[in-house]
Every structure is written in C-alpha cells, then in structure tokens.
C-alpha cells in the first residue's frame, strides 16, 4: 500500500460482490457505536457477513478520520506473532529500526486520527487484544473495528452481535446471487424459495453456496436434499470441523452438503488448496495439488468449477487468473486434508513451490521484469510466510535459511525489513549444514542491519558470512563474488557509523568494473552504490558521479530500475556537491520516479531530501520547504529519522535553515507544514515533474 497522510479507504481482499443486502439497521448501529466507543468488535457465527458489513461501515466512516481507514486482513496469518507485522504492512509504515514492532506502531498512531479494521481475529484473538489495548492506550485519536467469531475480551470493548438475515432479505440475496450465476429463480415456487432460506437460517455464506447450485437443481430439490441436515454430514457432527469457536449448524450443513455434491476430484482439490494463504494462481495450484490422483491437466477446470460453486473466489490479474478461499471454507478443507493423512505432504509441496518461486524471482530481480516480480512477490507474500512458518515448525533449518535468505530482495528493497529480520533470526537459530545456504542467510541478515542503520550487527554478519563459507560442504566456490559480498557488508558498516575513509578503503579493495554472474550481480551493484556514497561524503564528487554512471549503464543494459534509481540518487548528490542544483534536481526526480515504481520508501525519502536541497540551492525556498515537509512525512514511516546518520541529519537541518533565511521563519514553517500534512502520493506526483520540483 502506498504511503499516505490523507484519508484512505479500507481495501479488503477478495473479488466478491461488495453489495450489501439489507443490514440498514445494523450498519447504522455499527457506525453509531464507533462514534461512541474506541473499540468495537463485530461478532457472529462464521458466514454471517461480518466482513462485508465492516467493509461498508469503513467506507461510511472514512470522512470522519483525517488519517484514513486501514484494513488488516488477518485470515492468512498462521502465527499470532506476525500480527504486528501485518498491521505495519497495512499502514503506510516502513519502519527500519531495531525497536519492537508494537512500539513502532504505537509511535506512528499516537498523534493520528484513524480507524484500524482488524478483520478475522478469532484465530489470533489474544494477540489482537494485546495489540488493540496497547495502541488504544497511546493514541486517543484511534478507533479499532474488529471482526471476530468471539470478542477480544477487553474492558473498553463494545460488542455488536450480527445475526442472520431476515427472511425477506435472505430471499433477495438468494435471488441476486442466483441471477449472477445465470440460474435465476424465474418460475420457482416462492414457498420453496422461502423455505430454503429458512432452512439455511438466513446465513449469507450458506445462501451463496446454495445459489451456486441452482444451476443444477430447483429450490424444491435443494430443500429435499437438506431435509436431514446431519445425514449428509456423517460423523462430522462430533468433530464440528475442528472450528474454534464452533460454526453455526446451518453453515456446517451448507458447507458439508456442498462438499457432498462435489465430485471426488473437486473434494480432493478443495482439501489440498487449504494449505494456501491468501491468493494463488493456477500454476501454484498445479504444483502443490496435482499428482497421480489429481492430474495436472485437470486442475484449471476443477478450479473454475469450484469458483462456480462459490467454494473459491476468482479474481482476474495482469499475470493471469488468481483464486482465494474464504477462511471458513479453508478450515473445512484443512479438516478433510488432515483426515486424508496428506497435510504434511501437501504443505511440503507448498513449501517447495514457493522456495522455487523465490529462487526464480531472485534470479530475475536484477533485470527487465523487476516491476512485474515486485507485484508477484507482493501478491504471494502470505504464501511465502506460510512456507517459512512450515519450515520453522518442522525445525528445518536448512530450508528456512535458504528461503529467508533468497527473499533478501523482498525484505530489503520492498520495505519489509523488520519482518525479514524476524524470519532470518528464527531460521539462523536452527541448526543446518552450513555452507553457502547459511552464508547467504547471514549475508541477508547483515544487509537488513544496514537498512536499520545497525553497523555493528552488519560487521558481525560480514565475519559470520566468511566463517560460514570457510566450512566444508560448499559445492560452488566463487572467491571474487564472496569477497564482494563480505566487503559490501563490512565497508557499509563503517559508512553508516560515519567512518567514510575506512569504508572507501574496504569497498575499493574488492572493486571490479563488471559484475560477476548469478547471485553476486546485484551485490556488485550494491557495492557500487556504497562506494559512490562514501565518495560523496569525502567530497570526491567527480569520482562519485563516475561510479554512478557505470552503475547506471549496467542497470540500463539489464533493465533494472531499483539500482538505477540509486545511481540517479548518487548523481544528484554529486551534482549538488559541485554546485549544479538544476541537474541535481533532475536526477533526484528520476530517483523518486524509479523508487515509487517499487514502493521503495527508504529510497523515496532519501531522494526527497536531495530534491529539497537542490530546490533551495536554485533559490526556490517555498517549494524547497514544502518538499522538505513531504520528506519528513516519508521519513516518519521508516522509523529512525534519516537512519540516525549524522550526515543525513545535518543536510536536512541545513536545508531548513536555508529556507528560513530566504523566506523568514513564519513563511518557511507554513510551507514545511503544508508538505508534512499533504497527501504524499499527490505530492510525489507533483514533485517528479519539473514544474513541481523547484527546478
């Protein structure tokens, strides 16, 4: 989600029709309760429509919250410890400090007026309660709306119980959904339709499952089949599908009956698909679910049929069709997968698929498809989490280290530094065979330490990286590439602590004009960025520009955007250092444009600082102060101001001082405040154009 200061609508996942049938009184009550109470939990049985009502309420309430309404989908989470990370990811917050995540969240929301929607809390209810209690204590302008099958249990909580639809609304919903499936209820016996809705007890999810079957049989036949609700469920009366809290009886009936009406192949696919978290595509479903019992060629057809039956949600995507399973239906599938004795095997295939996908994405990252891979990895992020959790639960240190280390570019370049540290630390705490797999995980952990401004940890990781590769068991020696990777960590660790001469010596000692192949190619690019950055701080602007140009040419040749934007950033610094503010501004705008395409918030914030400095050097103080305010806003999402770097902090203060000298204190403060409170996406769009840049 892009950074933003102004109001933002909650954006829940899924492709279902968001139309709300009935619920007028419930919507009015829910919005009124949120006006009187700071924590409102919308409870009710599974499938009663809590998410849909919360979605509508969030839209209604948006104008009341100056800092937006933010949606946090908790259904893909398998570990409550990840809840704070999920909230941070949903908010416009890309913290790169080493502080506890909940502390960072508390600091971010403390002075803001926003609504946080925590959707599907029941499986992480204790963690939700802890987070809500902490955040509400420090943020008087915060409201929390939770949806859950059970209350959070906090004293400040106001609980709203959502009941089934009245019969008239249930009939309307059935008719609308039937029409959407081309089945329709034209000519159907009204009494049978009403009886069907009563039998399903007004539960929206149960009604939608029934509507999907009206293509195959009329309401009277559906009623007949549902007459003995337990006959179709067999022994699941006792197991209750292991739902906690238990499901409503009518929902159990509707899902169990839908399961019975599926073909054996559909049932098997349903069970196996339950291992996915969030969305998945056809290729993933084939890789994870297909075998001798379920031929790969049949998977696309079976997916489409499950979507027609409302077992799956279908969503079009630029890279192809994607599907998603509602958490209630996923629970049912997981129950049957365990009953089949296949859970471990299928989760293992899921892990292997996403490990292979991570390898492919990493290999393609420094290339022309970078933006596409950014979108792909962002969309599959819940499944990467699920795969990592499986490795950690299984104490599979080698695979956990390989997967978390391979995803370094996601953690570092895509703003998930804190989460990457969480997984890498857990993976590296497990035993493994060492060698290249462990070494790369250690290197990735050092890279994230640099992003947090933690030079000491980065230096320790450089030493551990060398040690890991000194052990036997590494089949592919590459001394030059390894030297570059280790020197990058160690040299950059000097740089973030302000020791630029030592950093330059270390980085120059392993420099080579062309990148090595494979994993070390982007590492070479990072090393060039670090070299040029140290040159700037040493006042060696011509050399810095030369290094940036070499890096820019290599990036252009390969189609890379991320490192190319860093090259533009360095060129902006070098031009500014040589007293050429207009070309400096042009390079800063190019860096911002590139970083925006990949949501690289750190790169955006750093480039904004340079643009502000170039703008004031051009004599356009009001525009510079506005730009500096936007930069301050961007830095707030990252955590430590300017990474705690004395050089970056000093440059920022010097820029503000210059605007005050040119404008006067009052005018400069107004312009700075205007940038700080602006909608950041709108501001960035204006700033990357020459007229809005101060050029």
PDB file of N, CA, C and O in Angstrom, residues 57 61 71 94 119 128 193 210 217 244 282 316 395 446 449 458 462 473 558 571 573 622:
ATOM      1  N   UNK A  57     -19.186  -0.305   6.517  1.00  0.00           N
ATOM      2  CA  UNK A  57     -19.044   0.654   7.605  1.00  0.00           C
ATOM      3  C   UNK A  57     -17.756   1.456   7.464  1.00  0.00           C
ATOM      4  O   UNK A  57     -17.736   2.674   7.710  1.00  0.00           O
ATOM      5  N   UNK A  61     -17.476   5.542   7.238  1.00  0.00           N
ATOM      6  CA  UNK A  61     -16.771   6.280   8.281  1.00  0.00           C
ATOM      7  C   UNK A  61     -15.547   7.039   7.778  1.00  0.00           C
ATOM      8  O   UNK A  61     -14.967   7.829   8.524  1.00  0.00           O
ATOM      9  N   UNK A  71      -7.305  -1.263   6.481  1.00  0.00           N
ATOM     10  CA  UNK A  71      -7.824  -2.633   6.579  1.00  0.00           C
ATOM     11  C   UNK A  71      -6.670  -3.615   6.775  1.00  0.00           C
ATOM     12  O   UNK A  71      -5.715  -3.612   6.010  1.00  0.00           O
ATOM     13  N   UNK A  94       6.916   1.906   7.072  1.00  0.00           N
ATOM     14  CA  UNK A  94       8.007   1.017   6.650  1.00  0.00           C
ATOM     15  C   UNK A  94       9.162   1.226   7.617  1.00  0.00           C
ATOM     16  O   UNK A  94      10.170   1.824   7.283  1.00  0.00           O
ATOM     17  N   UNK A 119      -9.684  -7.568  10.541  1.00  0.00           N
ATOM     18  CA  UNK A 119     -10.678  -8.499  10.006  1.00  0.00           C
ATOM     19  C   UNK A 119     -10.256  -9.943  10.240  1.00  0.00           C
ATOM     20  O   UNK A 119      -9.140 -10.330   9.887  1.00  0.00           O
ATOM     21  N   UNK A 128      -4.538 -10.003  19.066  1.00  0.00           N
ATOM     22  CA  UNK A 128      -5.325  -8.820  18.700  1.00  0.00           C
ATOM     23  C   UNK A 128      -5.668  -7.998  19.928  1.00  0.00           C
ATOM     24  O   UNK A 128      -5.609  -6.761  19.903  1.00  0.00           O
ATOM     25  N   UNK A 193     -38.639 -21.315  -2.202  1.00  0.00           N
ATOM     26  CA  UNK A 193     -37.519 -20.376  -2.054  1.00  0.00           C
ATOM     27  C   UNK A 193     -37.438 -19.891  -0.621  1.00  0.00           C
ATOM     28  O   UNK A 193     -36.367 -19.867   0.005  1.00  0.00           O
ATOM     29  N   UNK A 210     -25.759 -22.149  -1.725  1.00  0.00           N
ATOM     30  CA  UNK A 210     -26.975 -22.737  -2.303  1.00  0.00           C
ATOM     31  C   UNK A 210     -27.267 -22.138  -3.669  1.00  0.00           C
ATOM     32  O   UNK A 210     -27.652 -22.851  -4.612  1.00  0.00           O
ATOM     33  N   UNK A 217     -30.171 -27.783  -9.868  1.00  0.00           N
ATOM     34  CA  UNK A 217     -31.427 -28.310  -9.327  1.00  0.00           C
ATOM     35  C   UNK A 217     -32.282 -27.154  -8.824  1.00  0.00           C
ATOM     36  O   UNK A 217     -31.758 -26.132  -8.401  1.00  0.00           O
ATOM     37  N   UNK A 244     -13.058 -23.328  15.884  1.00  0.00           N
ATOM     38  CA  UNK A 244     -12.995 -22.749  17.223  1.00  0.00           C
ATOM     39  C   UNK A 244     -13.115 -21.239  17.113  1.00  0.00           C
ATOM     40  O   UNK A 244     -12.202 -20.592  16.621  1.00  0.00           O
ATOM     41  N   UNK A 282      -3.035 -20.469 -10.979  1.00  0.00           N
ATOM     42  CA  UNK A 282      -3.249 -21.824 -11.499  1.00  0.00           C
ATOM     43  C   UNK A 282      -1.963 -22.638 -11.426  1.00  0.00           C
ATOM     44  O   UNK A 282      -1.981 -23.823 -11.064  1.00  0.00           O
ATOM     45  N   UNK A 316      -9.483 -11.681 -11.480  1.00  0.00           N
ATOM     46  CA  UNK A 316      -8.583 -11.509 -12.628  1.00  0.00           C
ATOM     47  C   UNK A 316      -7.340 -10.744 -12.201  1.00  0.00           C
ATOM     48  O   UNK A 316      -7.372  -9.919 -11.289  1.00  0.00           O
ATOM     49  N   UNK A 395      11.331 -27.467  12.185  1.00  0.00           N
ATOM     50  CA  UNK A 395      12.742 -27.347  12.582  1.00  0.00           C
ATOM     51  C   UNK A 395      13.681 -27.645  11.409  1.00  0.00           C
ATOM     52  O   UNK A 395      14.766 -28.205  11.590  1.00  0.00           O
ATOM     53  N   UNK A 446      22.743  -9.327   7.540  1.00  0.00           N
ATOM     54  CA  UNK A 446      23.616  -8.157   7.597  1.00  0.00           C
ATOM     55  C   UNK A 446      23.107  -7.022   6.737  1.00  0.00           C
ATOM     56  O   UNK A 446      23.194  -5.839   7.106  1.00  0.00           O
ATOM     57  N   UNK A 449      20.443  -5.313   8.567  1.00  0.00           N
ATOM     58  CA  UNK A 449      21.018  -4.490   9.639  1.00  0.00           C
ATOM     59  C   UNK A 449      21.475  -3.142   9.084  1.00  0.00           C
ATOM     60  O   UNK A 449      21.291  -2.099   9.730  1.00  0.00           O
ATOM     61  N   UNK A 458      25.880  -5.500  11.199  1.00  0.00           N
ATOM     62  CA  UNK A 458      26.324  -5.764   9.828  1.00  0.00           C
ATOM     63  C   UNK A 458      27.768  -6.251   9.805  1.00  0.00           C
ATOM     64  O   UNK A 458      28.115  -7.172   9.046  1.00  0.00           O
ATOM     65  N   UNK A 462      29.224  -9.837   8.478  1.00  0.00           N
ATOM     66  CA  UNK A 462      30.292  -9.990   7.482  1.00  0.00           C
ATOM     67  C   UNK A 462      31.284 -11.057   7.932  1.00  0.00           C
ATOM     68  O   UNK A 462      31.709 -11.916   7.138  1.00  0.00           O
ATOM     69  N   UNK A 473      31.535 -28.321   2.525  1.00  0.00           N
ATOM     70  CA  UNK A 473      30.182 -28.572   2.060  1.00  0.00           C
ATOM     71  C   UNK A 473      29.677 -27.573   1.055  1.00  0.00           C
ATOM     72  O   UNK A 473      28.499 -27.589   0.711  1.00  0.00           O
ATOM     73  N   UNK A 558      20.662  -4.068 -18.343  1.00  0.00           N
ATOM     74  CA  UNK A 558      19.944  -5.227 -17.808  1.00  0.00           C
ATOM     75  C   UNK A 558      18.460  -4.960 -17.602  1.00  0.00           C
ATOM     76  O   UNK A 558      17.701  -5.884 -17.323  1.00  0.00           O
ATOM     77  N   UNK A 571      24.056  10.473  -8.384  1.00  0.00           N
ATOM     78  CA  UNK A 571      24.348  11.556  -9.329  1.00  0.00           C
ATOM     79  C   UNK A 571      23.785  12.882  -8.839  1.00  0.00           C
ATOM     80  O   UNK A 571      24.411  13.940  -8.989  1.00  0.00           O
ATOM     81  N   UNK A 573      23.408  13.770  -5.687  1.00  0.00           N
ATOM     82  CA  UNK A 573      24.317  14.239  -4.643  1.00  0.00           C
ATOM     83  C   UNK A 573      25.587  14.831  -5.234  1.00  0.00           C
ATOM     84  O   UNK A 573      26.082  15.878  -4.774  1.00  0.00           O
ATOM     85  N   UNK A 622      10.276  28.418  -1.030  1.00  0.00           N
ATOM     86  CA  UNK A 622       8.959  27.924  -0.636  1.00  0.00           C
ATOM     87  C   UNK A 622       8.751  26.495  -1.112  1.00  0.00           C
ATOM     88  O   UNK A 622       8.266  25.630  -0.362  1.00  0.00           O
TER      89      UNK A 622
END
